[in-house]
């Protein structure tokens, strides 16, 4: 399985080279085969006899972090959606994206995202899951901001990154607590210890942290605000990320950890309440939108809320309805995003106020939209898969068990009514999308381009998805026992099977569907008469305003604070830094009784050491009075070489050698740099300024001296020096202990220090080059 996960990343390395031939062969043609191969590989696991599969690949075994891939019914469902929809999106993008676009960038980002999503749904190790989780945030940021020259694209990309990374860090906290409590990094092992987790005092904190990660990723209220702004991405991105993959990662997370939390009443309360509120709010706001992709964005929010609510219910029928609707939503919503892209591509606008009457110009596209919107609306027709899962949703709201708390019981009572309310607006925005674009009077003078039907290549992908809508609708049980039942069983182990049929008689769920159609039709027809309500709810109060003010405040407040001390004086900056070190360190040392003086067990001091120290002191003091650049550097070098002599006297030749090398290189570099700098000039300072300088110098010097003496005088912890002496030769393969520490035992630290120096060197080189370019101009 690791090859399936890494295949998109490996192929992404070749995309920059393949994109050079984009004028002859569209880069998407090469890319198409990657998700298609992955889909073919995993589809063979579908069957009644399917059993979970585990593969482990060692990564960081010392920290119990390995690539533990676990394929069960739930992960199989998501893997097939990621790869199947991915293949169709790439095929669609070949005709949607012009060859003049930065195709190399686009497909690298897309493959990166695909690999990240595969890693999320297949990982059983919580820290590997988190790694892939954050990779989805980064790659989606790049995809949403693909058209970076648009201000709205940059805004949407930034918003999605801030919210999803915030949620990811929260989730990381929850996963870390789970690891500490259970002593394992395996999700399946955690599930087997669910009793231990449920009895933990940290259970509420764990639940909140993990749900924050899920809610931000799946655009649940009030974290839904990033999804509409993410619609600035190219339509293939919206069809992929925002219908079938990224936004469902949060649903996957909740589903994966449901076996642990489902018996915890607050899990039901929080997840069900957030889900049902998101359903209602998303569907209500969708009717307000005028941009086609914005309508679909809020419709996606509402559909995700419905699925989240069903996962919160946790009953067998609710879990099955959830996984069924995850599949159904991917088919009809993916096709509708592609339809919106086709309309935009062929008319030059997504503004529904300028559209209308396109049925005669785009009959194939209108037909695809008809099936997609009717399925999304849950219209009771036997060839629409959306109706089946919608009716199961209604049934699940009516079969919630009584809870122990009054609040939970009240929630159980109102959930069916809220489900109907949200579904009414779902029906209304579905009809609004369909008839607003393809029916009504033509407005050709409002369109930037003369409308016409899309090329066949662009229609293939939505056709395949609509065929999925129809085939699942006609034969719903064909994907039941061999596919969906395994996914539902992964969430609720008590689930065995669920028969799906179109007609159950005049049942309560069917009556609820009829109410939705009747009232929804009335809502749609009278939209212009009641639309003013949006001026009241939400009016000027919105989560977006809170976000914008928060982000603006994070920028303006630090800016104002910084201006209070940023004077442009290096002397002031050094004063602030040194005072902060002195005050902070002294306070901590004092509060922890860190100051200690003990002169026992010291080596004898001879006249040689005293002379060397005297020379060092004279050199240090002489730097204060020297006015010549080169003289200061040479005197400073005397101090360093004096320290080297002390190392030799006290039998530390390795330290002496290291000090000599560093001191020689430093003096040489300083001489080279200061040769080109202006000569030092004596500064006329007031007595108060000089006094402050003396106080600061004495304070920092005294503090460092006391710390050094205290470090020698205390023995709070066992010294690690014996470990280095013992392991330097057998483990590091070197007799020079200092070098072994720097190169082997602290190799990563040294590597990062070198990296920092390299980055600083590149920055200096860039500044010099920019200055020369300006001078040349």
Short mmCIF file of C-alpha atoms in Angstrom, two decimals, residues 263-543:
data_model
loop_
_atom_site.label_atom_id
_atom_site.label_comp_id
_atom_site.label_asym_id
_atom_site.label_seq_id
_atom_site.Cartn_x
_atom_site.Cartn_y
_atom_site.Cartn_z
CA UNK A 263 -20.86 5.73 23.90
CA UNK A 264 -19.89 9.12 25.36
CA UNK A 265 -23.01 11.30 25.49
CA UNK A 266 -21.17 14.55 24.83
CA UNK A 267 -19.92 13.09 21.57
CA UNK A 268 -23.54 12.68 20.49
CA UNK A 269 -24.47 16.16 21.72
CA UNK A 270 -21.58 18.06 20.13
CA UNK A 271 -21.33 16.21 16.83
CA UNK A 272 -25.08 15.96 16.25
CA UNK A 273 -25.75 19.57 17.23
CA UNK A 274 -22.89 21.02 15.16
CA UNK A 275 -23.86 18.82 12.21
CA UNK A 276 -27.55 19.68 12.21
CA UNK A 277 -26.85 23.42 12.71
CA UNK A 278 -24.38 23.29 9.82
CA UNK A 279 -27.01 21.59 7.65
CA UNK A 280 -29.56 24.29 8.39
CA UNK A 281 -27.19 27.25 8.12
CA UNK A 282 -25.48 26.04 4.94
CA UNK A 283 -28.74 25.35 3.11
CA UNK A 284 -30.26 28.62 4.30
CA UNK A 285 -27.25 30.65 3.10
CA UNK A 286 -27.00 28.80 -0.24
CA UNK A 287 -30.29 30.33 -1.44
CA UNK A 288 -28.79 33.78 -0.91
CA UNK A 289 -25.77 33.32 -3.20
CA UNK A 290 -25.51 34.58 -6.77
CA UNK A 291 -22.26 32.84 -7.79
CA UNK A 292 -22.77 29.28 -9.01
CA UNK A 293 -19.77 27.92 -7.14
CA UNK A 294 -20.80 29.82 -4.00
CA UNK A 295 -24.20 28.12 -4.17
CA UNK A 296 -22.46 24.75 -4.44
CA UNK A 297 -20.04 25.71 -1.65
CA UNK A 298 -22.84 26.37 0.83
CA UNK A 299 -24.70 23.32 -0.43
CA UNK A 300 -21.56 21.30 0.31
CA UNK A 301 -21.47 22.79 3.80
CA UNK A 302 -25.06 21.73 4.37
CA UNK A 303 -24.49 18.21 3.03
CA UNK A 304 -21.37 17.79 5.16
CA UNK A 305 -23.40 18.90 8.16
CA UNK A 306 -26.00 16.25 7.42
CA UNK A 307 -23.36 13.51 7.26
CA UNK A 308 -21.67 14.81 10.40
CA UNK A 309 -24.99 14.74 12.24
CA UNK A 310 -25.58 11.11 11.24
CA UNK A 311 -22.13 10.17 12.51
CA UNK A 312 -23.07 11.88 15.76
CA UNK A 313 -26.28 9.86 16.02
CA UNK A 314 -24.12 6.72 15.99
CA UNK A 315 -27.01 4.29 15.44
CA UNK A 316 -26.64 1.47 12.94
CA UNK A 317 -29.01 2.99 10.40
CA UNK A 318 -27.45 6.46 10.84
CA UNK A 319 -23.94 5.13 10.27
CA UNK A 320 -25.03 3.27 7.15
CA UNK A 321 -26.87 6.37 5.88
CA UNK A 322 -23.72 8.43 6.51
CA UNK A 323 -21.40 6.22 4.45
CA UNK A 324 -24.08 5.88 1.78
CA UNK A 325 -24.43 9.64 1.51
CA UNK A 326 -20.65 10.12 1.43
CA UNK A 327 -20.67 8.05 -1.76
CA UNK A 328 -23.79 9.67 -3.18
CA UNK A 329 -22.64 13.19 -2.43
CA UNK A 330 -19.36 12.59 -4.25
CA UNK A 331 -21.25 11.59 -7.39
CA UNK A 332 -23.89 14.31 -7.65
CA UNK A 333 -21.84 17.15 -6.14
CA UNK A 334 -18.77 16.33 -8.22
CA UNK A 335 -20.89 16.42 -11.37
CA UNK A 336 -22.50 19.73 -10.35
CA UNK A 337 -19.15 21.41 -9.73
CA UNK A 338 -18.08 20.30 -13.19
CA UNK A 339 -21.34 21.61 -14.63
CA UNK A 340 -20.69 24.97 -12.97
CA UNK A 341 -17.21 24.97 -14.47
CA UNK A 342 -18.61 24.18 -17.92
CA UNK A 343 -21.12 27.04 -17.66
CA UNK A 344 -18.36 29.41 -16.60
CA UNK A 345 -16.03 28.12 -19.32
CA UNK A 346 -18.59 28.44 -22.12
CA UNK A 347 -20.36 31.65 -21.07
CA UNK A 348 -17.60 33.57 -19.30
CA UNK A 349 -19.52 34.09 -16.04
CA UNK A 350 -20.77 32.27 -12.94
CA UNK A 351 -23.17 35.04 -11.91
CA UNK A 352 -26.61 33.41 -11.88
CA UNK A 353 -28.23 36.85 -12.32
CA UNK A 354 -26.72 37.03 -15.81
CA UNK A 355 -27.55 33.46 -16.73
CA UNK A 356 -30.78 31.85 -17.78
CA UNK A 357 -32.31 30.03 -20.71
CA UNK A 358 -29.16 28.01 -21.41
CA UNK A 359 -31.10 24.77 -21.96
CA UNK A 360 -31.35 25.40 -25.70
CA UNK A 361 -27.64 26.20 -25.97
CA UNK A 362 -26.28 23.52 -23.63
CA UNK A 363 -28.75 20.61 -23.57
CA UNK A 364 -26.23 17.98 -22.47
CA UNK A 365 -24.96 20.13 -19.62
CA UNK A 366 -28.55 20.93 -18.58
CA UNK A 367 -29.41 17.22 -18.52
CA UNK A 368 -26.44 16.47 -16.30
CA UNK A 369 -27.44 19.34 -14.00
CA UNK A 370 -30.98 17.97 -13.85
CA UNK A 371 -29.89 14.59 -12.51
CA UNK A 372 -27.36 16.15 -10.13
CA UNK A 373 -29.68 18.75 -8.60
CA UNK A 374 -32.68 16.40 -8.33
CA UNK A 375 -30.50 13.83 -6.58
CA UNK A 376 -29.10 16.50 -4.25
CA UNK A 377 -32.63 17.72 -3.47
CA UNK A 378 -33.69 14.18 -2.53
CA UNK A 379 -36.58 14.05 -4.97
CA UNK A 380 -38.27 10.60 -4.66
CA UNK A 381 -37.44 9.04 -8.01
CA UNK A 382 -36.14 5.44 -8.22
CA UNK A 383 -33.11 6.37 -10.34
CA UNK A 384 -31.67 9.05 -8.02
CA UNK A 385 -29.26 7.85 -5.36
CA UNK A 386 -29.62 11.02 -3.29
CA UNK A 387 -33.21 10.15 -2.37
CA UNK A 388 -32.24 6.86 -0.74
CA UNK A 389 -29.65 8.32 1.61
CA UNK A 390 -31.86 11.35 2.34
CA UNK A 391 -34.73 9.09 3.36
CA UNK A 392 -32.38 7.01 5.51
CA UNK A 393 -31.28 10.28 7.11
CA UNK A 394 -34.87 11.13 8.00
CA UNK A 395 -35.40 7.64 9.35
CA UNK A 396 -32.29 7.91 11.51
CA UNK A 397 -33.54 11.18 13.05
CA UNK A 398 -36.71 9.39 14.13
CA UNK A 399 -34.91 6.45 15.76
CA UNK A 400 -32.61 8.18 18.21
CA UNK A 401 -32.48 6.52 21.62
CA UNK A 402 -33.31 8.44 24.77
CA UNK A 403 -30.34 10.12 26.42
CA UNK A 404 -29.54 10.51 30.09
CA UNK A 405 -29.38 14.31 30.23
CA UNK A 406 -32.26 16.73 29.74
CA UNK A 407 -30.37 18.69 27.11
CA UNK A 408 -29.62 15.58 25.07
CA UNK A 409 -33.26 14.49 25.25
CA UNK A 410 -34.34 17.92 24.06
CA UNK A 411 -31.89 17.63 21.18
CA UNK A 412 -33.33 14.22 20.26
CA UNK A 413 -36.78 15.83 20.12
CA UNK A 414 -35.92 18.78 17.86
CA UNK A 415 -33.49 17.05 15.49
CA UNK A 416 -36.21 15.69 13.12
CA UNK A 417 -37.69 19.18 12.77
CA UNK A 418 -34.30 20.73 12.09
CA UNK A 419 -33.59 17.99 9.55
CA UNK A 420 -36.76 18.89 7.66
CA UNK A 421 -35.98 22.62 7.89
CA UNK A 422 -32.49 22.15 6.45
CA UNK A 423 -33.78 19.83 3.74
CA UNK A 424 -36.42 22.36 2.69
CA UNK A 425 -33.74 24.89 1.87
CA UNK A 426 -31.68 22.12 0.26
CA UNK A 427 -34.54 21.57 -2.15
CA UNK A 428 -34.88 25.33 -2.69
CA UNK A 429 -31.21 25.91 -3.57
CA UNK A 430 -31.20 22.85 -5.83
CA UNK A 431 -34.06 24.25 -7.87
CA UNK A 432 -32.50 27.71 -7.72
CA UNK A 433 -29.31 26.35 -9.26
CA UNK A 434 -31.01 24.32 -11.98
CA UNK A 435 -33.74 26.67 -13.17
CA UNK A 436 -31.76 29.84 -12.54
CA UNK A 437 -29.16 28.71 -15.08
CA UNK A 438 -31.02 26.66 -17.65
CA UNK A 439 -34.62 27.96 -17.54
CA UNK A 440 -36.15 31.41 -17.68
CA UNK A 441 -35.48 34.19 -20.17
CA UNK A 442 -32.21 34.34 -22.08
CA UNK A 443 -29.83 37.19 -21.24
CA UNK A 444 -27.27 36.87 -24.00
CA UNK A 445 -26.38 40.55 -23.79
CA UNK A 446 -25.21 39.99 -20.22
CA UNK A 447 -22.80 37.19 -21.13
CA UNK A 448 -19.14 37.84 -21.95
CA UNK A 449 -19.19 34.93 -24.43
CA UNK A 450 -21.79 33.43 -26.70
CA UNK A 451 -22.90 30.20 -24.97
CA UNK A 452 -22.48 26.83 -26.62
CA UNK A 453 -22.22 23.22 -25.59
CA UNK A 454 -18.95 22.07 -24.03
CA UNK A 455 -16.64 19.72 -25.94
CA UNK A 456 -17.23 16.02 -25.40
CA UNK A 457 -13.97 15.61 -23.49
CA UNK A 458 -15.15 18.06 -20.85
CA UNK A 459 -18.50 16.27 -20.56
CA UNK A 460 -17.08 12.76 -20.05
CA UNK A 461 -16.29 13.17 -16.35
CA UNK A 462 -19.68 14.60 -15.27
CA UNK A 463 -21.38 11.99 -17.47
CA UNK A 464 -19.58 9.20 -15.60
CA UNK A 465 -20.58 10.71 -12.26
CA UNK A 466 -24.21 11.12 -13.31
CA UNK A 467 -24.20 7.50 -14.50
CA UNK A 468 -23.09 6.67 -10.95
CA UNK A 469 -26.07 8.63 -9.63
CA UNK A 470 -28.44 6.69 -11.87
CA UNK A 471 -26.94 3.21 -11.47
CA UNK A 472 -26.74 3.46 -7.68
CA UNK A 473 -30.31 4.75 -7.72
CA UNK A 474 -31.55 1.85 -9.83
CA UNK A 475 -29.49 -0.82 -8.03
CA UNK A 476 -28.78 0.56 -4.53
CA UNK A 477 -28.07 -2.84 -3.05
CA UNK A 478 -25.31 -3.49 -5.60
CA UNK A 479 -22.99 -1.35 -3.48
CA UNK A 480 -24.44 -2.44 -0.18
CA UNK A 481 -23.18 -5.78 1.11
CA UNK A 482 -19.98 -5.84 -0.90
CA UNK A 483 -18.91 -2.26 -0.19
CA UNK A 484 -20.91 0.07 2.06
CA UNK A 485 -21.66 -2.56 4.70
CA UNK A 486 -17.93 -3.01 5.34
CA UNK A 487 -17.53 0.76 5.75
CA UNK A 488 -20.46 0.98 8.17
CA UNK A 489 -19.14 -2.00 10.14
CA UNK A 490 -15.79 -0.22 10.55
CA UNK A 491 -17.63 2.62 12.32
CA UNK A 492 -20.23 0.59 14.24
CA UNK A 493 -19.14 -3.00 14.86
CA UNK A 494 -22.76 -4.04 15.52
CA UNK A 495 -23.78 -3.22 11.95
CA UNK A 496 -24.24 -6.22 9.69
CA UNK A 497 -26.42 -5.27 6.72
CA UNK A 498 -29.08 -2.82 5.61
CA UNK A 499 -31.50 -3.44 2.79
CA UNK A 500 -32.24 -0.39 0.64
CA UNK A 501 -35.51 -0.08 -1.27
CA UNK A 502 -37.33 2.75 -2.99
CA UNK A 503 -40.82 2.16 -1.61
CA UNK A 504 -41.61 1.42 2.04
CA UNK A 505 -45.19 2.56 1.95
CA UNK A 506 -46.43 5.90 3.19
CA UNK A 507 -43.90 5.98 6.02
CA UNK A 508 -42.97 8.96 8.18
CA UNK A 509 -39.64 9.53 6.34
CA UNK A 510 -41.48 9.56 3.02
CA UNK A 511 -44.01 12.06 4.39
CA UNK A 512 -41.08 14.20 5.54
CA UNK A 513 -39.72 14.07 1.97
CA UNK A 514 -43.08 15.21 0.60
CA UNK A 515 -43.17 18.10 3.10
CA UNK A 516 -39.69 19.09 1.97
CA UNK A 517 -40.77 19.13 -1.68
CA UNK A 518 -43.96 21.06 -1.02
CA UNK A 519 -42.56 23.73 1.27
CA UNK A 520 -39.26 23.82 -0.65
CA UNK A 521 -41.12 24.59 -3.87
CA UNK A 522 -42.97 27.41 -2.11
CA UNK A 523 -39.68 28.77 -0.72
CA UNK A 524 -38.08 28.72 -4.18
CA UNK A 525 -41.01 30.29 -6.00
CA UNK A 526 -41.38 33.11 -3.45
CA UNK A 527 -37.63 33.68 -3.01
CA UNK A 528 -37.71 37.30 -4.17
CA UNK A 529 -40.44 38.15 -1.65
CA UNK A 530 -38.73 36.84 1.48
CA UNK A 531 -35.06 37.37 0.50
CA UNK A 532 -34.92 40.60 2.54
CA UNK A 533 -34.72 38.43 5.65
CA UNK A 534 -31.02 38.00 4.90
CA UNK A 535 -30.55 41.66 5.83
CA UNK A 536 -31.69 40.69 9.32
CA UNK A 537 -30.21 37.19 9.55
CA UNK A 538 -27.24 37.20 9.32
CA UNK A 539 -27.27 40.94 8.49
CA UNK A 540 -23.97 42.55 9.35
CA UNK A 541 -23.26 39.91 11.99
CA UNK A 542 -21.29 37.08 10.50
CA UNK A 543 -18.46 34.74 11.34
#
